Short mmCIF file of C-alpha atoms and ligand atoms in Angstrom, two decimals:
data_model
loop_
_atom_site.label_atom_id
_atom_site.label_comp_id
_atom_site.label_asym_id
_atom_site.label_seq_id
_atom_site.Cartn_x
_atom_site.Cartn_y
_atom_site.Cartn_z
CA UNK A 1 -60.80 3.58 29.57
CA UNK A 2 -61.98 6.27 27.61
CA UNK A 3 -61.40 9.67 29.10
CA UNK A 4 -65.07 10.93 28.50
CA UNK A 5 -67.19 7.75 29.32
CA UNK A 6 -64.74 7.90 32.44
CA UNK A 7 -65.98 11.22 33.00
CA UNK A 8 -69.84 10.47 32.60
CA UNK A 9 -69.41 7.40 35.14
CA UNK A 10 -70.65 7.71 38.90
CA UNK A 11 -67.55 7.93 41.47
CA UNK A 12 -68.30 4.91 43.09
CA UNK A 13 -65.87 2.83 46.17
CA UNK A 14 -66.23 -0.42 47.17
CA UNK A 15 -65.69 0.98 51.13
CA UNK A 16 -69.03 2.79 50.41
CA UNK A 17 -70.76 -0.81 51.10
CA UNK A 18 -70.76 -2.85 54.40
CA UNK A 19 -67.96 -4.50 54.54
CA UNK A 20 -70.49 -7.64 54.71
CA UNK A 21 -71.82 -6.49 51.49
CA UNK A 22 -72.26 -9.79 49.40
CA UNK A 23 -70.89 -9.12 45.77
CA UNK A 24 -71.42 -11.47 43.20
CA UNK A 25 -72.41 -12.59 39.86
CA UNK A 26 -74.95 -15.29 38.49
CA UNK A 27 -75.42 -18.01 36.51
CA UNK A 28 -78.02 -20.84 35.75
CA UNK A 29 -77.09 -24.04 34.82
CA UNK A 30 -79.29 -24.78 31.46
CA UNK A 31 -78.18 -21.46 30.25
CA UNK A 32 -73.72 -22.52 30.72
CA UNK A 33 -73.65 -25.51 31.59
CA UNK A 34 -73.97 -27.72 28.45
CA UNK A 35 -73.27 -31.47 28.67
CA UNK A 36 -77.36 -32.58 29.01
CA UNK A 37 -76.53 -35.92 28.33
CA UNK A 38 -73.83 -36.99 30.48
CA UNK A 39 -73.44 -39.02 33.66
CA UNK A 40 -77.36 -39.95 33.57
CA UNK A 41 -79.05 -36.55 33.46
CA UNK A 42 -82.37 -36.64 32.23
CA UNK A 43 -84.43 -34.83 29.57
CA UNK A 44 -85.34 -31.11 30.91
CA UNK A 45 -88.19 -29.16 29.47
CA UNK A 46 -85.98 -26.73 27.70
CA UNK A 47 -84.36 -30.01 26.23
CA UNK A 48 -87.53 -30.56 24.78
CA UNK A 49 -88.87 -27.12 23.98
CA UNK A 50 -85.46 -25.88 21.79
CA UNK A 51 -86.59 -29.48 19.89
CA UNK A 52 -89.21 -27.93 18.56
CA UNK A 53 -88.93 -25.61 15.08
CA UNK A 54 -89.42 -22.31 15.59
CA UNK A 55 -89.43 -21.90 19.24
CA UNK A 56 -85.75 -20.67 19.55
CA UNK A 57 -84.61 -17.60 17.78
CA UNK A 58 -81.35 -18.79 15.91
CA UNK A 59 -82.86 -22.89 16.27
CA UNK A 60 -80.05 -23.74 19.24
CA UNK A 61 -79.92 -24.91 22.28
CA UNK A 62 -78.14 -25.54 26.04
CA UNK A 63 -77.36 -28.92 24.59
CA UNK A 64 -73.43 -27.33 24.68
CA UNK A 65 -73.54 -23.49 25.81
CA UNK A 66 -70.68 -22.79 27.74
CA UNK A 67 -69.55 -26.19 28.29
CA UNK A 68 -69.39 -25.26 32.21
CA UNK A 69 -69.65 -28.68 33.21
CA UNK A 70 -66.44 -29.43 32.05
CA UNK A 71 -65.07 -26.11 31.91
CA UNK A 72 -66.36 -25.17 35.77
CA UNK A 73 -62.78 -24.82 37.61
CA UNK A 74 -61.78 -21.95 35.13
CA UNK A 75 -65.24 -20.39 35.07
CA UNK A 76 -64.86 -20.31 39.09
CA UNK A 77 -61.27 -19.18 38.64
CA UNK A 78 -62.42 -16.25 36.25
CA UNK A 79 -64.94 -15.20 38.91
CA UNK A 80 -62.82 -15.32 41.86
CA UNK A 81 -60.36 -13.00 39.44
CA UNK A 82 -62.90 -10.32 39.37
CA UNK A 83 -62.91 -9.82 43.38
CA UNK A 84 -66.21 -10.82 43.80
CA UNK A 85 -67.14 -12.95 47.48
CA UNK A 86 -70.34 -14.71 46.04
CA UNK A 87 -71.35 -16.56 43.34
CA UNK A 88 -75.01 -17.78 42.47
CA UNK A 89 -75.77 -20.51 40.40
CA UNK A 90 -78.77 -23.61 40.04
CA UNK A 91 -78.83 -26.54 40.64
CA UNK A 92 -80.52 -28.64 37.59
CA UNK A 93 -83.02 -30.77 38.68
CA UNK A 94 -82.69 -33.47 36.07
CA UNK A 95 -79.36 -34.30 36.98
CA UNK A 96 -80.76 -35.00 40.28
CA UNK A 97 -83.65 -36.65 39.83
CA UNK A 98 -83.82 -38.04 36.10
CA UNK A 99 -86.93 -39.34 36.50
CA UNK A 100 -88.19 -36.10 38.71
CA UNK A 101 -88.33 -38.03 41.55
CA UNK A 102 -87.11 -41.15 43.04
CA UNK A 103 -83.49 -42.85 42.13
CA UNK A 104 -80.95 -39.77 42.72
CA UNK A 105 -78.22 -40.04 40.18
CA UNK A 106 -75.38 -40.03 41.76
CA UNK A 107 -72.78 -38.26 38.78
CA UNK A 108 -75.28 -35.49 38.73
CA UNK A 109 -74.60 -34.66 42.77
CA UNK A 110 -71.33 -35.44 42.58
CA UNK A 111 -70.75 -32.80 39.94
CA UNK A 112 -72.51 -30.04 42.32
CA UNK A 113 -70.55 -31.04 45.42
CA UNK A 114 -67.44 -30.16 43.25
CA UNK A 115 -68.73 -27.18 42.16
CA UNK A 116 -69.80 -25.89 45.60
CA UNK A 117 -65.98 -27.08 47.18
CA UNK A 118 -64.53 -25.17 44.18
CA UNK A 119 -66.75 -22.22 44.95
CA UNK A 120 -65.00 -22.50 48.79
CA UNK A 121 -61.33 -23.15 47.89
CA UNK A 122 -61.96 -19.92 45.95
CA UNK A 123 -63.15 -17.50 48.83
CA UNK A 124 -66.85 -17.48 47.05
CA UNK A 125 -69.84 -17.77 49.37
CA UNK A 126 -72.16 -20.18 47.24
CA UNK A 127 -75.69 -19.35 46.59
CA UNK A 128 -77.78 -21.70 45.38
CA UNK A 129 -80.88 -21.34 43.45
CA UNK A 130 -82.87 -24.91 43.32
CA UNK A 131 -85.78 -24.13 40.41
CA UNK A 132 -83.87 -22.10 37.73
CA UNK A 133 -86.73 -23.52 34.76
CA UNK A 134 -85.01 -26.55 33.94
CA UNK A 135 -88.07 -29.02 35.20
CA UNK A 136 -87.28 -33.10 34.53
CA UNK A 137 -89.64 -33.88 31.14
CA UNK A 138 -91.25 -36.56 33.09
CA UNK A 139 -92.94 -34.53 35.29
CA UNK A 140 -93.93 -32.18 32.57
CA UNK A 141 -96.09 -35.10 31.16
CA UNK A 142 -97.51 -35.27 34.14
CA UNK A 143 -99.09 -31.64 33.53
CA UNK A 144 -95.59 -30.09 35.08
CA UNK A 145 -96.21 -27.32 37.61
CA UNK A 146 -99.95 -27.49 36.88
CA UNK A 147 -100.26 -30.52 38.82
CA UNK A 148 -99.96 -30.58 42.68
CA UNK A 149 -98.01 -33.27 42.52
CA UNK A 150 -95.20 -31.45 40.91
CA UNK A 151 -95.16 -29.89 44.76
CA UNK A 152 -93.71 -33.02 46.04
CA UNK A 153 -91.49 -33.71 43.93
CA UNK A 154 -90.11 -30.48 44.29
CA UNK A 155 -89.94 -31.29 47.86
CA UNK A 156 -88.22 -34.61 47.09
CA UNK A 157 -85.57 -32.77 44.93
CA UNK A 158 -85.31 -30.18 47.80
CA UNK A 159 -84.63 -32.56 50.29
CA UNK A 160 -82.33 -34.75 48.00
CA UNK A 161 -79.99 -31.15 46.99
CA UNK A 162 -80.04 -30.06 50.63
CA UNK A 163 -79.43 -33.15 52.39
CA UNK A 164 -76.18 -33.27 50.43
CA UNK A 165 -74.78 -30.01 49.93
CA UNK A 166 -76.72 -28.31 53.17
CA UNK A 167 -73.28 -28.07 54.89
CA UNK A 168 -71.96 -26.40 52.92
CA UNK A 169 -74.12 -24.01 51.34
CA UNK A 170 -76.32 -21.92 53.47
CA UNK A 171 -77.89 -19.66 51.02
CA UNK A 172 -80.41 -20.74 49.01
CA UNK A 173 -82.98 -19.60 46.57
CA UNK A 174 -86.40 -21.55 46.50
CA UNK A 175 -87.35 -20.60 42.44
CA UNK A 176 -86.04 -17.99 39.95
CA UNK A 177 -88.63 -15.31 38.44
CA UNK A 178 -92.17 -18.05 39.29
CA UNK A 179 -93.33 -14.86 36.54
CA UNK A 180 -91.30 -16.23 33.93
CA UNK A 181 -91.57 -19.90 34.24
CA UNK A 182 -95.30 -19.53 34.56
CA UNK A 183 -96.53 -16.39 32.66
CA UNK A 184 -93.87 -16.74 30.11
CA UNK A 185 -93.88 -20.58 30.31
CA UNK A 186 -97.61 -21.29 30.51
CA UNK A 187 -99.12 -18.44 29.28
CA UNK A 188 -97.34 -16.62 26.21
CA UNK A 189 -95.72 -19.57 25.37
CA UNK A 190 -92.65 -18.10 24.43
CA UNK A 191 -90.24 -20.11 27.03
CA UNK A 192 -90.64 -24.05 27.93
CA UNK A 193 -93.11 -25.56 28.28
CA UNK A 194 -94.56 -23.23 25.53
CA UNK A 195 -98.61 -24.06 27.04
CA UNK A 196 -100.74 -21.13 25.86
CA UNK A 197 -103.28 -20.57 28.75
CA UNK A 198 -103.63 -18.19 31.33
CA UNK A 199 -105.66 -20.44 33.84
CA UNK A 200 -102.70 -23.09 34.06
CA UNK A 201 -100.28 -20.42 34.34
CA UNK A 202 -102.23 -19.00 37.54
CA UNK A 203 -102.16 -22.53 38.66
CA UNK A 204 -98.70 -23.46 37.74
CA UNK A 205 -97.99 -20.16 40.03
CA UNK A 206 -99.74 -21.35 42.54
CA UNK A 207 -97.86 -24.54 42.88
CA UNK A 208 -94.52 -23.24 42.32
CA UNK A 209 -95.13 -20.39 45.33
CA UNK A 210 -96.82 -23.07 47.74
CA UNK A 211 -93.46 -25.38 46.62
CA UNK A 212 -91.80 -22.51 48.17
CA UNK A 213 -93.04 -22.29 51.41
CA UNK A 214 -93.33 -25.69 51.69
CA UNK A 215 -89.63 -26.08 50.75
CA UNK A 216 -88.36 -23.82 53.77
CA UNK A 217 -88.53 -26.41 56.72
CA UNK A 218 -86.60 -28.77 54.37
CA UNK A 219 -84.21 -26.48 53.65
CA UNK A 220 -83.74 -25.44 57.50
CA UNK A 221 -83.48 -28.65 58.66
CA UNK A 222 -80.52 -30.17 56.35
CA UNK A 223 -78.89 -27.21 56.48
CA UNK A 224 -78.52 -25.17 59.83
CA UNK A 225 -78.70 -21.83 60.29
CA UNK A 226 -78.96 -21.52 56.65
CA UNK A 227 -80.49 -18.19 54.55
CA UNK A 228 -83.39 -18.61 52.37
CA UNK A 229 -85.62 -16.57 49.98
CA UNK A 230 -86.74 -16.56 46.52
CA UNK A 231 -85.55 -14.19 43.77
CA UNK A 232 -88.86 -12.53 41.75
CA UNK A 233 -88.89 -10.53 38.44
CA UNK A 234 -90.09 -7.19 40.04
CA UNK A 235 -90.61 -4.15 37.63
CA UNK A 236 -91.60 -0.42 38.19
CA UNK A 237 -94.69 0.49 37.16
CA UNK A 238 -95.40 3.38 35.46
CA UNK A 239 -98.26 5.54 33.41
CA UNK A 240 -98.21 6.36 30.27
CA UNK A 241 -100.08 9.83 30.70
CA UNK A 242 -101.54 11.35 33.76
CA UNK A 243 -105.08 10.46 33.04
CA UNK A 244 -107.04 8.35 35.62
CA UNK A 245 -107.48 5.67 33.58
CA UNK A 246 -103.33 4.92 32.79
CA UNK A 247 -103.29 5.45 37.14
CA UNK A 248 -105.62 2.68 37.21
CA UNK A 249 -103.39 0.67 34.86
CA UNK A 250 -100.72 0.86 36.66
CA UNK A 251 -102.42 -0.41 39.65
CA UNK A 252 -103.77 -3.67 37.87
CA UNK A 253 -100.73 -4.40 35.93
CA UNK A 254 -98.62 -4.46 39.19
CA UNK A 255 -101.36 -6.60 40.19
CA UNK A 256 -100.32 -8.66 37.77
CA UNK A 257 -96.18 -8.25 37.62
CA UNK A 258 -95.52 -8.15 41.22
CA UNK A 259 -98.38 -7.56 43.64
CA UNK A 260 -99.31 -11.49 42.96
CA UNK A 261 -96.32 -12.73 44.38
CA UNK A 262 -95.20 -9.98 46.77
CA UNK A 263 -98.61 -10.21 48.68
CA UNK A 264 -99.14 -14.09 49.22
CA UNK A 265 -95.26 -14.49 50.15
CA UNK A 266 -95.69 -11.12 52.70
CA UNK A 267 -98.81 -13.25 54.22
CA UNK A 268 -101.72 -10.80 52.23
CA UNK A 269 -102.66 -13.67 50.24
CA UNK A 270 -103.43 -12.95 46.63
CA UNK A 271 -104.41 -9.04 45.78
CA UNK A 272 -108.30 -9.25 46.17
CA UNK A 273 -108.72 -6.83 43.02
CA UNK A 274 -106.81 -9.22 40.99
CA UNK A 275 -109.14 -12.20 42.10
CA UNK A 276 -112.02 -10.08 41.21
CA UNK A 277 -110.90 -9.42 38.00
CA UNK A 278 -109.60 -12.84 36.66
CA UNK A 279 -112.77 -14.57 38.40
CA UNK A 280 -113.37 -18.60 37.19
CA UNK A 281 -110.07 -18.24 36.59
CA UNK A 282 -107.68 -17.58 39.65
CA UNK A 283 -105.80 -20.58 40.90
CA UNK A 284 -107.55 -23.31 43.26
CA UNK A 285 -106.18 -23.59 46.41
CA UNK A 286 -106.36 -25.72 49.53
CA UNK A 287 -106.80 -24.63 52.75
CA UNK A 288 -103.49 -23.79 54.45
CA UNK A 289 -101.85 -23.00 51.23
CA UNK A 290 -101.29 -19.33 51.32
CA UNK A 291 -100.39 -19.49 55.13
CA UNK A 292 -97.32 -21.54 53.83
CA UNK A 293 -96.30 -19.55 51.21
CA UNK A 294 -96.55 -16.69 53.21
CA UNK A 295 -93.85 -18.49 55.83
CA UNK A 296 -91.43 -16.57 57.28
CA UNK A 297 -88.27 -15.98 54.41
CA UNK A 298 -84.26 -14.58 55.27
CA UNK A 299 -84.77 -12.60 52.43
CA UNK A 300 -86.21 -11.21 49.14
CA UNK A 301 -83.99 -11.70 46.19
CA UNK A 302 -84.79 -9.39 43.48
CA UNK A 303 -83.92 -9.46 39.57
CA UNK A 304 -84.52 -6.13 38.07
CA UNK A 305 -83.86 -5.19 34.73
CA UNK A 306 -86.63 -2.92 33.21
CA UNK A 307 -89.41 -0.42 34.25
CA UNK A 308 -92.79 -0.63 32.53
CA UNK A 309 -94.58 2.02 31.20
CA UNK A 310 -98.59 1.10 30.81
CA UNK A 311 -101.16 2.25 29.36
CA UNK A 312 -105.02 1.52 29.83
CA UNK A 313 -106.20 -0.78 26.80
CA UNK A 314 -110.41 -1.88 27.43
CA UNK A 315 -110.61 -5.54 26.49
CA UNK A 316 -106.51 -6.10 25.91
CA UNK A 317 -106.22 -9.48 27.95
CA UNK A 318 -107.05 -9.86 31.14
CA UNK A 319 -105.61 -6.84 32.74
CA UNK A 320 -106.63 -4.19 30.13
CA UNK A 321 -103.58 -2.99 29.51
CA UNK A 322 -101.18 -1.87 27.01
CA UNK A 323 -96.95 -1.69 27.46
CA UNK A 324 -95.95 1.65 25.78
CA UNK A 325 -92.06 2.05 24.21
CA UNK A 326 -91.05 5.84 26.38
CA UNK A 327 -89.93 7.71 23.28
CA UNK A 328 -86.11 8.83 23.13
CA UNK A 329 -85.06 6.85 26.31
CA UNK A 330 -81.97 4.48 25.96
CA UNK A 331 -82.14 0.91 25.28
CA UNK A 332 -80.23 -2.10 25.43
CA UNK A 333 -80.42 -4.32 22.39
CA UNK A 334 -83.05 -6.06 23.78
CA UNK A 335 -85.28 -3.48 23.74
CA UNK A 336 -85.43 -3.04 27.32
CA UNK A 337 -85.21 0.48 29.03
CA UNK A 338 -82.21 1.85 30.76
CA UNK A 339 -83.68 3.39 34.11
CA UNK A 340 -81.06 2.76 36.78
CA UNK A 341 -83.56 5.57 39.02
CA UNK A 342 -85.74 2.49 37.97
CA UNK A 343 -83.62 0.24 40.68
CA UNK A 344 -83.47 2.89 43.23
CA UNK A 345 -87.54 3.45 42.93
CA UNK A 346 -88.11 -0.15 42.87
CA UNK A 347 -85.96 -1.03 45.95
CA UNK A 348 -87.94 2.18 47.93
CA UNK A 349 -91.01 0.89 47.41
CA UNK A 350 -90.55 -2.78 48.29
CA UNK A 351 -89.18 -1.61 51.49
CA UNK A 352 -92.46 1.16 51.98
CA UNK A 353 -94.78 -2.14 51.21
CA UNK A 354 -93.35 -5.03 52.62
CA UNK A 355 -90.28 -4.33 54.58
CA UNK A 356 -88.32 -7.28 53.61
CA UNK A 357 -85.58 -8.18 56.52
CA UNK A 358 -83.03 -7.81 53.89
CA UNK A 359 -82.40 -7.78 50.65
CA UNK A 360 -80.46 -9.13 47.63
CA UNK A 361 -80.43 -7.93 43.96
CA UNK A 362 -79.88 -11.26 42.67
CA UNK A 363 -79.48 -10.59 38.75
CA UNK A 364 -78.90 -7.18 37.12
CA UNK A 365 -77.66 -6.66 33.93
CA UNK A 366 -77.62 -5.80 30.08
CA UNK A 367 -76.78 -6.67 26.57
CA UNK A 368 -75.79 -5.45 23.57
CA UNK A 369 -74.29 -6.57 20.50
CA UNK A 370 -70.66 -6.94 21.73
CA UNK A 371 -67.48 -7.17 19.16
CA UNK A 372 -64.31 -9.06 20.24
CA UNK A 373 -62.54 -6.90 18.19
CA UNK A 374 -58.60 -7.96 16.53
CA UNK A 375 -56.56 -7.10 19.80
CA UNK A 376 -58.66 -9.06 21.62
CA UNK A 377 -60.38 -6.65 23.43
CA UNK A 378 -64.31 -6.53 23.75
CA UNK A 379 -64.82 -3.00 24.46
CA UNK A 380 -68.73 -3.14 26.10
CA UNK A 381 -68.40 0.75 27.01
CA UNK A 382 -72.63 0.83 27.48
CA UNK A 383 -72.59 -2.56 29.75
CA UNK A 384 -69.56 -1.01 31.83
CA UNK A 385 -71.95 2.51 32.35
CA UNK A 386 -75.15 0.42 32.75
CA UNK A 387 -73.84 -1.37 35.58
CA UNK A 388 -72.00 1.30 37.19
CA UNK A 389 -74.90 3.58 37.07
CA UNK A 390 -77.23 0.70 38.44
CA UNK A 391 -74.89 0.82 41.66
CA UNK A 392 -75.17 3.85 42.16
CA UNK A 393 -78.80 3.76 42.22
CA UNK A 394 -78.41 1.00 44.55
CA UNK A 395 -76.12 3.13 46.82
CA UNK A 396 -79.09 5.85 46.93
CA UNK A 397 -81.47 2.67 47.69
CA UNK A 398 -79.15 2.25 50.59
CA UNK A 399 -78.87 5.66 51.43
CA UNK A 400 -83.02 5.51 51.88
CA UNK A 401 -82.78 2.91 54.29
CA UNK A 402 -83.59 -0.17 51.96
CA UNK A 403 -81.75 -3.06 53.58
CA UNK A 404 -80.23 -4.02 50.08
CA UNK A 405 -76.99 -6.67 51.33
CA UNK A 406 -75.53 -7.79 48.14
CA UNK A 407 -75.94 -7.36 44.62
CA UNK A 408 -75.37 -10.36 41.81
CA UNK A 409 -74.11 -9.22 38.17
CA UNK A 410 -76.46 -11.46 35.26
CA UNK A 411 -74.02 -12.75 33.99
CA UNK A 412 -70.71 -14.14 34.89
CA UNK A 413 -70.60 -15.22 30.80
CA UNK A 414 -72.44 -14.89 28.33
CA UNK A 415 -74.70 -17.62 27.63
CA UNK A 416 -77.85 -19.55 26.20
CA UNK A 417 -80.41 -16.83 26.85
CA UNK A 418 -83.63 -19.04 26.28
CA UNK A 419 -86.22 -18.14 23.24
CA UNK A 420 -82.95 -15.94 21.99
CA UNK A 421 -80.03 -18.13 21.90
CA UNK A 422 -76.95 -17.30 22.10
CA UNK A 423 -77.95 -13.60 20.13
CA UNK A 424 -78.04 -12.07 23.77
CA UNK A 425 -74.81 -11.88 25.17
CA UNK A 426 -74.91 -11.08 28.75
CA UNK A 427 -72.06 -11.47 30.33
CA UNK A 428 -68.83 -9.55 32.29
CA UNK A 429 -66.95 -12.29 30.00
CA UNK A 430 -67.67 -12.87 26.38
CA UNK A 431 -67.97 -16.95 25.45
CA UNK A 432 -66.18 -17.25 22.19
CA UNK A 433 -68.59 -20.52 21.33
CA UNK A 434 -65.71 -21.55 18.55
CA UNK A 435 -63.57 -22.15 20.64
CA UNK A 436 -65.16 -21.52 24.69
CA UNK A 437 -62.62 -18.79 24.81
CA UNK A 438 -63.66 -16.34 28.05
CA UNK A 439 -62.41 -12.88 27.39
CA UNK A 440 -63.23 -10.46 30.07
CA UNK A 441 -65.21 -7.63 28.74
CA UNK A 442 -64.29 -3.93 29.67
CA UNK A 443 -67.65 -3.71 31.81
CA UNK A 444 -65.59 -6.94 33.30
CA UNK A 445 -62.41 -5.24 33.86
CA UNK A 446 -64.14 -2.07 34.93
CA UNK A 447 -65.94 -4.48 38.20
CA UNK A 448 -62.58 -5.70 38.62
CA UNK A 449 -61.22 -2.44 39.68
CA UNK A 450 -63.82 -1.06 41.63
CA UNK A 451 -63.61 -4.46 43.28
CA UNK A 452 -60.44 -4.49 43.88
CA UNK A 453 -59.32 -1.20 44.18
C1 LIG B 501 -83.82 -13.26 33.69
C2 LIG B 501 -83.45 -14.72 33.92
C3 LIG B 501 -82.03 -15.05 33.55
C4 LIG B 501 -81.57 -14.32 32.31
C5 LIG B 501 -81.88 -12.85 32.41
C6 LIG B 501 -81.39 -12.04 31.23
O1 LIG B 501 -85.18 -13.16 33.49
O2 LIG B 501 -83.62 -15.05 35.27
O3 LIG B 501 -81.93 -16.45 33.44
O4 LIG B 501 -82.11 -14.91 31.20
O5 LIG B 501 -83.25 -12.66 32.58
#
């Protein structure tokens, strides 16, 4: 490695952990896996959605991606190579379920129950995540997760996943990011099912939190003395000035980013400011619904990438506010700030306001614009210092007293990263998509060794 990027790096050990500590890295299947028309899957939403012109960035899709469905027992080799005790991955619905519900397709179990023995021949504890966005198309035209009934079929798939593979998995993750698929999803339109209004999105949140709870007893039951939680999209929230009105800001755009889950799953129901404000439209709900959601979890899994920095904008949206750039801060390619104090700040504050049993950062990670160069090598020397600096900040999360138990690298390869394609590259391994070469990265190598070492 280079000598000074060595020297700017965070002494970190492995025997600083528990020696419990789950480490890992994560996947989702749309995003690898490839193969969407074999052995009876059915039509996803994101099947659908890259369809249409214009919605992806360079016109692709997760028609092929990493080709992990064929390609799985090296992918699970490559990951046991780094060291790491965990994997996460999800489980794609329409596989399952073609149709969304009823007939279970056989081939598209099968395949899982491989994957999950591979993941134990290997040493890797498997963590499942059931809702990773990839929602059967037939359900969509039934008004997808605006419609209640999406709630039991959710509970169908559940019970279909769990019945099979509950023996041998006993972690599991209810949804990924319910801000994404709904907000994003619903909302802005930007990721499937590309729907442009805020009042489904509140409702499409709705269902996919009271899925949640509801999902729990299922879970429990076909799989004994399982784990469960579900992974959120949680942010720091920060002013743009010290004037009152960027503090008040701040308070109703983490209303919006992570009050609205964290409060209904931590039994406060939803943030009574944040009803006031959307009015007619906040979600309808049905008596007993929020004391569901709010049922007791194992633990919070949390997916942190970026703080915000907001300022007050009268008559901007709902929430009135405005997301300002911090000048002369680093960046990944995306865009997105580098603030590992960010993790550290996030983590203290989700134990000071909810006091989750235990915790698990379930995706954390960068990209940049990565070069296999001629020797072969893909020298990611800003991946390798985002993620070591991101532990560290975990470490002084720990240090606090924040019951952090594992942490989950996003990605294991790089992959199909939704409205971008495949210009994101996230992973510890780059995907030549030629030729579905893996070549581990130096940020790769680099959690490897402090693995390992
Ligand atoms: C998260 C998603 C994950 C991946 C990363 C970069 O929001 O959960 O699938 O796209 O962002």
């Amino acid at each position: 490695m280079n000598p000074i990027l060595q020297a700017s790096l965070p002494a970190l050990r492995r025997d600083e952990f528990a020696s419990d500590f789950r480490w890992g890295c994560s996947t989702s299947s749309y995003q690898i896996e490839g193969a969407t028309g074999e052995d009876g899957r059915g039509e996803s939403i994101w099947d659908r959605f890259c369809a249409q012109p214009g919605r992806i960035r360079d016109c692709s899709s997760g028609a092929v991606a990493c080709d992990h469905y064929h390609r799985w027992p090296q992918d699970l080799d490559l990951a046991q190579s780094l060291g790491v005790n965990a994997y996460r991955f999800s489980i794609a619905w329409p596989r399952v379920l073609p149709q969304g519900r009823g007939a279970v397709n056989a081939a598209g179990l099968d395949f899982y129950e491989r994957l999950v023995d591979g993941m134990l021949t290997r040493g890797l504890q498997p963590w499942a995540t059931l809702y990773h966005w990839d929602l059967p198309q037939v359900l969509q035209e039934q008004g997808g997760w605006k419609s209640r009934e999406t709630v039991a079929a959710f509970l169908e798939f559940t019970e279909a996943v769990t019945r099979r593979l509950g023996d041998r998995v006993k972690h599991w993750i209810t949804h990924n990011e319910p801000w994404c698929s709904c907000f994003m999803g619903y909302w802005e339109g930007v990721h499937a099912p590309g729907e442009t209004s805020l009042q489904s999105a509140l409702q499409a949140c709705h269902h996919v939190l009271l899925s949640h709870g509801q999902a729990l007893p299922i879970i429990r039951a076909n799989s004994a003395g399982a784990q469960v939680g579900i992974t959120l999209s949680l942010h720091p929230i920060l002013p743009a000035s010290d004037s009152a009105a960027d503090a008040a800001a701040v308070q109703r755009h983490d209303g919006s980013r992570n009050r609205w889950f964290l409060d209904p799953l931590y039994g406060r129901g939803y943030p009574a400011d944040m009803l006031e404000m959307l009015g007619e439209l906040a979600p309808r709900t049905q008596a007993g619904d929020l004391a569901q959601i709010a049922s007791p979890m194992d633990f919070l899994g949390v997916n942190y990438y970026f703080p915000e920095i907001v300022a007050d904008a009268p008559g901007l949206g709902p929430v009135q506010t405005r997301v300002v750039e911090r000048q002369g801060v680093e960046r990944t390619a995306f865009g997105w700030e580098v603030s590992p104090e960010g993790l550290r700040d996030l983590l203290s504050r989700l134990q000071r306001d909810y006091a989750p049993e235990q915790i698990f950062i379930t995706e954390n990670g960068s990209t940049y614009e990565d070069i296999l160069l001629p020797d072969g090598r893909v020298n990611d020397a800003q991946r390798l210092s985002y993620l070591a600096r991101h532990l560290a900040a975990m470490r002084e999360a720990i240090a606090l007293g924040v019951p952090v138990r594992g942490y989950f690298a996003w990605s294991l390869l790089d992959n199909f990263e939704w409205a971008e394609g495949y210009a994101r590259r996230f992973g510890l391994a780059y995907v030549d998509y030629a030729t579905q070469a893996r070549i581990l990265k130096a940020s790769g190598h680099w959690y490897r060794e402090f693995l390992q070492r």
